[in-house]
Amino acid sequence: MRDILPVLNGWYTAGVPFGLATVVSTSRSAPRDPGAAMAVGPDDEVVGSVSGGCVEGAVFELAQEVVASGEARLETFGYSDADAFAVGLTCGGEITLLVRPVTAAVDPVFGEVAESVAAGRPVTVATVTEGPAPLGATLAVWPDRVAGTLGTTGLDVAVTADARGELALGATGLRHYGPRGERREDAVTVFLHSFAPPPRMLVFGAIDYAAAVARIGAFLGYRVTVCDARPVFATPKRFPEGVEVVVDWPHRYLSGTDTDERTVVCVLTHDPKFDVPLLEEALRRPAAYIGAMGSRRTHDDRMKRLAESGLAEAELSRLRSPVGLDLGARTPEEVAVSVTAEIVALRWGGTGTPLTATAGAIHPSP
């Protein structure tokens, strides 16, 4: 979708209706992931792909039909012996597509979304795919505002909260709700399509605790990098698949790495020659979370060294140390839960207090 948005926005701005097919779910060996898109515009021009060629002919006709009718459709394509080489997927997988018409009248927020994506501003688009809500209705959710509606205020509120959660992780997928946003029902299916890269998690210190933190970080949707100056420890085989492993002095690596307000920095070296220069660099740059492992004595010594290096009180106050929430954790895996729980709590303003000891809404209104 991101690749073809400039063309789509050109059609949209010119007032030309087009049919847009988006992969909203897949199973088995489907050729494209959720979010892949294909559009049919003026003069039967086609951009994008939803299956790498397997079902594009059928989708082309569907896109023309929804433009003519003005009504969205949900279609599933899968493998079968009878039609595998007709309109089925020869790979043996299955894809479900939402095919909908796009005009300023039916999707008034499309232009704003396209402009945000082009400018690199994160946005999630929520679209109804099934249930007692307008099929194809869209709600655009930015970190600080929303536009559009899915049909009811309750549904808009619930989806907005979830969309911001997915946006923070750069995640895309289906969510289920009741007609008025009830979270324990599944009458309405909504596709949340996030236009944001996954946030970075930078883990320094290639120890057993780092492997556990990296594993949970990847599970939470972060793009994880582990860095250590010691090549004997910083080896890919010691870390989960998909985790980047870098051999470099931590402060030198961080100084050459971009961070932003979503970046998480976990310093697990608890060795002054590594972590003090690293934290000097980290605390002077944007990041959502900067945590450092160590005992309280190590923390006091570290803070003294950092203050002597010239860091201001406001910069020092950003450091979460000793790292993690008080869960009584002992094993590397338990400590990783403690650390990532603190990251989640800081992101959403949670207290870490057991819910049984609190009152009021569990998820405050966005």
CSV table of C-alpha atoms in Angstrom, one decimal:
chain,number,residue,atom,x,y,z
A,1,MET,CA,0.0,0.0,0.0
A,2,ARG,CA,2.8,2.4,0.9
A,3,ASP,CA,4.4,2.0,-2.5
A,4,ILE,CA,1.3,2.7,-4.5
A,5,LEU,CA,-0.2,5.5,-2.4
A,6,PRO,CA,1.3,8.3,-4.5
A,7,VAL,CA,-0.6,7.0,-7.6
A,8,LEU,CA,-3.8,6.5,-5.6
A,9,ASN,CA,-3.6,10.0,-4.1
A,10,GLY,CA,-3.2,11.4,-7.6
A,11,TRP,CA,-6.4,9.7,-8.6
A,12,TYR,CA,-8.1,10.8,-5.4
A,13,THR,CA,-7.1,14.4,-5.8
A,14,ALA,CA,-8.2,14.5,-9.4
A,15,GLY,CA,-11.6,13.2,-8.3
A,16,VAL,CA,-11.3,9.9,-10.2
A,17,PRO,CA,-13.0,6.9,-8.5
A,18,PHE,CA,-10.9,3.7,-8.1
A,19,GLY,CA,-11.3,0.3,-6.7
A,20,LEU,CA,-8.9,-0.7,-3.9
A,21,ALA,CA,-8.3,-4.3,-2.9
A,22,THR,CA,-6.4,-4.9,0.4
A,23,VAL,CA,-5.2,-8.1,1.9
A,24,VAL,CA,-6.8,-8.2,5.4
A,25,SER,CA,-5.9,-11.7,6.5
A,26,THR,CA,-3.9,-14.8,5.3
A,27,SER,CA,-3.3,-18.4,6.2
A,28,ARG,CA,-0.7,-21.0,5.4
A,29,SER,CA,1.6,-20.1,2.6
A,30,ALA,CA,-0.2,-17.0,1.3
A,31,PRO,CA,2.0,-15.0,-1.1
A,32,ARG,CA,1.4,-11.6,0.3
A,33,ASP,CA,1.1,-10.2,3.9
A,34,PRO,CA,-1.9,-8.3,5.3
A,35,GLY,CA,-1.7,-4.7,4.0
A,36,ALA,CA,-0.7,-5.6,0.5
A,37,ALA,CA,-2.9,-3.8,-2.0
A,38,MET,CA,-3.9,-3.5,-5.6
A,39,ALA,CA,-6.0,-0.8,-7.2
A,40,VAL,CA,-7.8,-0.4,-10.5
A,41,GLY,CA,-8.1,3.2,-11.7
A,42,PRO,CA,-9.0,5.2,-14.8
A,43,ASP,CA,-8.6,3.5,-18.2
A,44,ASP,CA,-8.3,0.2,-16.3
A,45,GLU,CA,-4.8,1.1,-15.0
A,46,VAL,CA,-3.7,-1.4,-12.4
A,47,VAL,CA,-1.1,-0.7,-9.6
A,48,GLY,CA,0.1,-3.0,-6.9
A,49,SER,CA,-0.5,-6.7,-6.2
A,50,VAL,CA,-2.3,-8.9,-3.7
A,51,SER,CA,-1.0,-12.3,-4.7
A,52,GLY,CA,1.9,-12.0,-7.1
A,53,GLY,CA,-0.3,-12.9,-10.0
A,54,CYS,CA,-2.5,-15.8,-8.8
A,55,VAL,CA,-5.8,-14.0,-8.4
A,56,GLU,CA,-5.2,-10.5,-9.9
A,57,GLY,CA,-7.5,-11.2,-12.8
A,58,ALA,CA,-10.5,-11.9,-10.6
A,59,VAL,CA,-9.6,-9.0,-8.3
A,60,PHE,CA,-9.4,-6.7,-11.4
A,61,GLU,CA,-13.1,-7.5,-12.1
A,62,LEU,CA,-14.1,-7.1,-8.5
A,63,ALA,CA,-12.5,-3.7,-8.3
A,64,GLN,CA,-14.5,-2.6,-11.4
A,65,GLU,CA,-17.7,-4.0,-9.9
A,66,VAL,CA,-17.3,-2.1,-6.6
A,67,VAL,CA,-16.7,1.2,-8.3
A,68,ALA,CA,-19.8,0.6,-10.5
A,69,SER,CA,-22.0,-0.4,-7.5
A,70,GLY,CA,-20.4,1.9,-4.8
A,71,GLU,CA,-20.5,-1.0,-2.4
A,72,ALA,CA,-17.5,-2.8,-0.8
A,73,ARG,CA,-17.1,-6.6,-0.8
A,74,LEU,CA,-15.1,-9.1,1.2
A,75,GLU,CA,-13.8,-12.0,-0.8
A,76,THR,CA,-11.6,-15.0,0.1
A,77,PHE,CA,-9.4,-16.9,-2.3
A,78,GLY,CA,-7.8,-20.3,-1.5
A,79,TYR,CA,-6.4,-23.4,-3.1
A,80,SER,CA,-8.6,-26.1,-4.5
A,81,ASP,CA,-8.1,-28.9,-7.0
A,82,ALA,CA,-10.9,-27.6,-9.2
A,83,ASP,CA,-9.9,-24.0,-9.6
A,84,ALA,CA,-6.3,-23.8,-8.5
A,85,PHE,CA,-5.2,-22.6,-11.9
A,86,ALA,CA,-8.3,-20.4,-12.5
A,87,VAL,CA,-8.8,-18.0,-9.6
A,88,GLY,CA,-7.2,-20.0,-6.8
A,89,LEU,CA,-3.8,-19.7,-5.1
A,90,THR,CA,-1.4,-22.2,-6.6
A,91,CYS,CA,0.8,-21.8,-3.5
A,92,GLY,CA,-1.8,-23.6,-1.4
A,93,GLY,CA,-2.5,-20.6,0.9
A,94,GLU,CA,-5.5,-18.5,1.5
A,95,ILE,CA,-6.1,-14.7,1.4
A,96,THR,CA,-9.1,-12.6,2.3
A,97,LEU,CA,-9.5,-9.2,0.5
A,98,LEU,CA,-11.5,-6.2,1.2
A,99,VAL,CA,-12.4,-4.6,-2.1
A,100,ARG,CA,-13.9,-1.1,-1.8
A,101,PRO,CA,-14.6,2.0,-3.9
A,102,VAL,CA,-12.6,5.1,-3.0
A,103,THR,CA,-13.9,8.6,-3.7
A,104,ALA,CA,-13.9,11.7,-1.6
A,105,ALA,CA,-17.6,11.0,-0.8
A,106,VAL,CA,-17.2,7.5,0.6
A,107,ASP,CA,-13.7,8.0,2.1
A,108,PRO,CA,-13.2,11.6,3.0
A,109,VAL,CA,-10.0,11.0,5.0
A,110,PHE,CA,-8.0,9.1,2.3
A,111,GLY,CA,-6.2,12.3,1.2
A,112,GLU,CA,-5.1,13.1,4.7
A,113,VAL,CA,-3.8,9.6,5.2
A,114,ALA,CA,-1.8,9.7,2.0
A,115,GLU,CA,-0.2,13.0,2.9
A,116,SER,CA,0.7,11.8,6.3
A,117,VAL,CA,2.4,8.6,4.9
A,118,ALA,CA,4.3,10.7,2.3
A,119,ALA,CA,5.5,13.0,5.1
A,120,GLY,CA,6.5,10.2,7.3
A,121,ARG,CA,3.9,11.0,10.0
A,122,PRO,CA,2.6,7.8,11.6
A,123,VAL,CA,-1.1,6.9,11.1
A,124,THR,CA,-3.3,3.9,11.4
A,125,VAL,CA,-6.3,3.3,9.2
A,126,ALA,CA,-9.1,1.3,10.7
A,127,THR,CA,-11.6,-0.3,8.2
A,128,VAL,CA,-14.7,-2.4,8.8
A,129,THR,CA,-14.4,-5.7,7.1
A,130,GLU,CA,-17.3,-7.7,8.6
A,131,GLY,CA,-20.3,-7.4,10.9
A,132,PRO,CA,-23.2,-5.0,11.7
A,133,ALA,CA,-21.2,-1.9,10.8
A,134,PRO,CA,-20.8,-0.2,7.4
A,135,LEU,CA,-18.6,-2.4,5.3
A,136,GLY,CA,-15.5,-0.5,4.2
A,137,ALA,CA,-16.1,2.4,6.6
A,138,THR,CA,-12.8,4.0,7.7
A,139,LEU,CA,-11.4,5.8,10.7
A,140,ALA,CA,-7.9,7.4,10.5
A,141,VAL,CA,-6.1,7.5,13.8
A,142,TRP,CA,-3.0,9.7,14.4
A,143,PRO,CA,-1.2,9.9,17.8
A,144,ASP,CA,-3.0,13.1,18.5
A,145,ARG,CA,-6.3,13.1,16.5
A,146,VAL,CA,-8.8,11.1,14.6
A,147,ALA,CA,-10.8,11.6,11.4
A,148,GLY,CA,-13.8,9.6,10.0
A,149,THR,CA,-16.1,7.1,11.7
A,150,LEU,CA,-16.9,3.4,11.7
A,151,GLY,CA,-20.6,4.0,12.5
A,152,THR,CA,-20.9,4.4,16.3
A,153,THR,CA,-19.2,6.5,18.9
A,154,GLY,CA,-18.5,3.4,21.1
A,155,LEU,CA,-16.8,1.6,18.3
A,156,ASP,CA,-14.8,4.6,17.3
A,157,VAL,CA,-13.5,5.0,20.9
A,158,ALA,CA,-12.5,1.4,21.3
A,159,VAL,CA,-10.8,1.2,17.9
A,160,THR,CA,-9.0,4.4,18.4
A,161,ALA,CA,-7.4,3.1,21.6
A,162,ASP,CA,-6.3,-0.2,19.9
A,163,ALA,CA,-5.2,1.6,16.7
A,164,ARG,CA,-2.8,3.8,18.8
A,165,GLY,CA,-1.4,0.7,20.4
A,166,GLU,CA,-0.8,-0.9,17.0
A,167,LEU,CA,0.7,2.3,15.7
A,168,ALA,CA,3.2,2.4,18.6
A,169,LEU,CA,4.4,-1.0,17.4
A,170,GLY,CA,4.0,-0.5,13.7
A,171,ALA,CA,1.6,-3.5,13.7
A,172,THR,CA,-1.1,-4.4,11.2
A,173,GLY,CA,-4.0,-6.9,11.7
A,174,LEU,CA,-7.6,-7.7,12.5
A,175,ARG,CA,-9.4,-6.8,15.7
A,176,HIS,CA,-12.9,-7.8,16.9
A,177,TYR,CA,-15.6,-5.8,18.7
A,178,GLY,CA,-19.2,-5.6,19.6
A,179,PRO,CA,-21.4,-3.2,17.6
A,180,ARG,CA,-20.7,-0.4,20.1
A,181,GLY,CA,-17.1,-1.2,20.7
A,182,GLU,CA,-17.6,-4.0,23.3
A,183,ARG,CA,-14.2,-5.7,23.7
A,184,ARG,CA,-15.4,-9.1,24.6
A,185,GLU,CA,-17.5,-9.5,21.6
A,186,ASP,CA,-16.6,-10.4,18.0
A,187,ALA,CA,-19.6,-9.2,15.9
A,188,VAL,CA,-17.6,-6.5,14.1
A,189,THR,CA,-14.2,-7.2,12.5
A,190,VAL,CA,-11.9,-4.2,11.9
A,191,PHE,CA,-8.7,-4.2,9.9
A,192,LEU,CA,-6.0,-2.0,11.5
A,193,HIS,CA,-3.4,-0.9,9.0
A,194,SER,CA,-0.5,0.9,10.6
A,195,PHE,CA,1.8,3.1,8.5
A,196,ALA,CA,4.8,3.3,10.8
A,197,PRO,CA,8.1,1.3,11.0
A,198,PRO,CA,8.4,-0.9,14.0
A,199,PRO,CA,10.1,0.9,16.9
A,200,ARG,CA,13.7,0.0,17.8
A,201,MET,CA,14.8,-1.9,20.9
A,202,LEU,CA,18.6,-1.5,21.4
A,203,VAL,CA,19.9,-4.0,24.0
A,204,PHE,CA,23.5,-3.5,25.1
A,205,GLY,CA,25.4,-6.4,26.7
A,206,ALA,CA,25.3,-9.9,25.1
A,207,ILE,CA,24.4,-11.8,28.3
A,208,ASP,CA,21.7,-14.3,29.1
A,209,TYR,CA,19.4,-11.5,30.3
A,210,ALA,CA,19.8,-9.8,26.9
A,211,ALA,CA,18.7,-12.9,25.0
A,212,ALA,CA,15.5,-13.1,27.1
A,213,VAL,CA,14.8,-9.3,26.7
A,214,ALA,CA,15.4,-9.6,23.0
A,215,ARG,CA,13.0,-12.5,22.7
A,216,ILE,CA,10.2,-10.7,24.5
A,217,GLY,CA,11.0,-7.4,22.7
A,218,ALA,CA,10.6,-9.1,19.3
A,219,PHE,CA,7.3,-10.7,20.5
A,220,LEU,CA,6.1,-7.2,21.4
A,221,GLY,CA,6.8,-6.0,17.9
A,222,TYR,CA,10.2,-4.2,18.3
A,223,ARG,CA,13.0,-4.4,15.8
A,224,VAL,CA,15.7,-5.6,18.2
A,225,THR,CA,19.4,-5.1,18.0
A,226,VAL,CA,21.9,-6.5,20.5
A,227,CYS,CA,25.3,-4.9,20.7
A,228,ASP,CA,28.4,-5.9,22.7
A,229,ALA,CA,32.1,-5.1,22.2
A,230,ARG,CA,33.0,-8.8,23.0
A,231,PRO,CA,32.8,-10.9,19.9
A,232,VAL,CA,32.9,-14.2,21.9
A,233,PHE,CA,29.5,-13.2,23.4
A,234,ALA,CA,28.0,-11.2,20.5
A,235,THR,CA,27.2,-14.2,18.2
A,236,PRO,CA,23.8,-14.6,16.4
A,237,LYS,CA,23.5,-18.2,17.5
A,238,ARG,CA,23.0,-17.0,21.1
A,239,PHE,CA,20.0,-14.9,20.2
A,240,PRO,CA,16.5,-15.4,18.7
A,241,GLU,CA,16.2,-15.6,14.9
A,242,GLY,CA,15.5,-12.1,13.5
A,243,VAL,CA,17.5,-10.3,16.2
A,244,GLU,CA,20.4,-8.2,14.8
A,245,VAL,CA,23.7,-8.8,16.6
A,246,VAL,CA,26.4,-6.1,16.4
A,247,VAL,CA,30.0,-6.3,17.6
A,248,ASP,CA,31.1,-2.8,18.6
A,249,TRP,CA,31.7,-0.6,21.6
A,250,PRO,CA,28.2,0.3,22.8
A,251,HIS,CA,28.6,4.1,22.9
A,252,ARG,CA,30.2,4.1,19.5
A,253,TYR,CA,27.4,2.1,18.0
A,254,LEU,CA,24.7,4.3,19.6
A,255,SER,CA,26.4,7.5,18.4
A,256,GLY,CA,26.0,6.3,14.8
A,257,THR,CA,22.5,5.0,15.2
A,258,ASP,CA,19.3,7.0,14.8
A,259,THR,CA,16.8,7.0,17.7
A,260,ASP,CA,13.4,8.5,18.1
A,261,GLU,CA,10.6,9.0,20.7
A,262,ARG,CA,9.7,5.3,20.3
A,263,THR,CA,13.1,3.8,20.7
A,264,VAL,CA,13.8,1.6,23.8
A,265,VAL,CA,17.4,1.4,25.2
A,266,CYS,CA,18.2,-1.4,27.6
A,267,VAL,CA,21.7,-1.3,29.1
A,268,LEU,CA,22.5,-4.7,30.6
A,269,THR,CA,26.3,-4.5,30.8
A,270,HIS,CA,26.5,-3.1,34.4
A,271,ASP,CA,30.2,-2.4,33.8
A,272,PRO,CA,31.3,1.3,34.1
A,273,LYS,CA,33.7,1.2,31.2
A,274,PHE,CA,30.8,0.2,28.9
A,275,ASP,CA,27.6,1.7,30.4
A,276,VAL,CA,28.8,5.1,31.6
A,277,PRO,CA,29.9,6.3,28.1
A,278,LEU,CA,26.9,4.6,26.6
A,279,LEU,CA,24.4,6.3,29.0
A,280,GLU,CA,26.1,9.7,28.5
A,281,GLU,CA,25.2,9.3,24.8
A,282,ALA,CA,21.7,7.8,25.4
A,283,LEU,CA,20.5,10.3,27.9
A,284,ARG,CA,21.3,13.2,25.5
A,285,ARG,CA,19.2,11.8,22.6
A,286,PRO,CA,15.5,11.0,22.0
A,287,ALA,CA,14.2,7.7,23.3
A,288,ALA,CA,11.0,6.4,24.9
A,289,TYR,CA,12.8,4.4,27.6
A,290,ILE,CA,16.4,4.2,28.9
A,291,GLY,CA,16.9,1.5,31.5
A,292,ALA,CA,20.1,0.2,33.1
A,293,MET,CA,20.7,-3.0,35.0
A,294,GLY,CA,22.6,-3.2,38.3
A,295,SER,CA,22.4,-3.2,42.0
A,296,ARG,CA,21.5,0.0,44.0
A,297,ARG,CA,25.1,0.4,44.8
A,298,THR,CA,26.0,0.2,41.1
A,299,HIS,CA,23.2,2.6,40.4
A,300,ASP,CA,24.5,5.2,42.9
A,301,ASP,CA,28.1,4.9,41.5
A,302,ARG,CA,26.8,5.2,38.0
A,303,MET,CA,24.7,8.3,38.7
A,304,LYS,CA,27.7,9.9,40.4
A,305,ARG,CA,29.9,9.2,37.3
A,306,LEU,CA,27.2,10.5,34.9
A,307,ALA,CA,26.7,13.7,36.9
A,308,GLU,CA,30.5,14.3,36.8
A,309,SER,CA,30.4,13.9,33.1
A,310,GLY,CA,28.2,17.0,32.8
A,311,LEU,CA,24.7,15.5,32.4
A,312,ALA,CA,22.0,17.8,33.8
A,313,GLU,CA,19.4,16.7,36.4
A,314,ALA,CA,16.6,16.6,33.7
A,315,GLU,CA,18.8,14.2,31.6
A,316,LEU,CA,19.6,12.0,34.6
A,317,SER,CA,16.0,11.8,35.6
A,318,ARG,CA,15.2,9.9,32.4
A,319,LEU,CA,17.2,6.9,33.5
A,320,ARG,CA,15.2,3.9,34.8
A,321,SER,CA,17.6,2.2,37.2
A,322,PRO,CA,17.6,-0.3,38.6
A,323,VAL,CA,15.8,-1.5,35.5
A,324,GLY,CA,12.3,-3.1,35.6
A,325,LEU,CA,9.3,-3.4,37.9
A,326,ASP,CA,9.4,-5.1,41.3
A,327,LEU,CA,8.1,-8.6,40.4
A,328,GLY,CA,10.5,-10.6,42.5
A,329,ALA,CA,12.1,-11.8,39.3
A,330,ARG,CA,15.1,-14.1,39.5
A,331,THR,CA,15.7,-15.9,36.1
A,332,PRO,CA,16.7,-14.1,32.9
A,333,GLU,CA,13.2,-14.7,31.5
A,334,GLU,CA,11.5,-13.4,34.7
A,335,VAL,CA,13.8,-10.3,34.6
A,336,ALA,CA,12.9,-9.8,30.9
A,337,VAL,CA,9.2,-9.8,31.9
A,338,SER,CA,10.0,-7.2,34.6
A,339,VAL,CA,11.9,-5.0,32.1
A,340,THR,CA,9.3,-5.1,29.3
A,341,ALA,CA,6.5,-4.6,31.8
A,342,GLU,CA,8.1,-1.3,32.8
A,343,ILE,CA,8.5,-0.4,29.2
A,344,VAL,CA,4.8,-1.0,28.5
A,345,ALA,CA,3.7,0.8,31.7
A,346,LEU,CA,5.8,3.9,30.8
A,347,ARG,CA,4.5,3.9,27.2
A,348,TRP,CA,0.8,4.0,28.3
A,349,GLY,CA,1.1,5.7,31.7
A,350,GLY,CA,0.5,2.5,33.7
A,351,THR,CA,1.4,2.3,37.4
A,352,GLY,CA,2.3,-1.3,37.7
A,353,THR,CA,-0.3,-1.6,40.5
A,354,PRO,CA,-2.3,-4.9,40.4
A,355,LEU,CA,-5.7,-4.2,38.8
A,356,THR,CA,-7.4,-5.7,41.8
A,357,ALA,CA,-6.1,-2.8,43.8
A,358,THR,CA,-7.4,-0.1,41.4
A,359,ALA,CA,-10.9,1.2,40.5
A,360,GLY,CA,-12.4,2.8,37.4
A,361,ALA,CA,-11.8,2.1,33.7
A,362,ILE,CA,-9.0,-0.3,32.9
A,363,HIS,CA,-8.4,1.4,29.6
A,364,PRO,CA,-8.9,5.1,29.9
A,365,SER,CA,-10.7,6.8,27.0
A,366,PRO,CA,-8.1,8.1,24.4
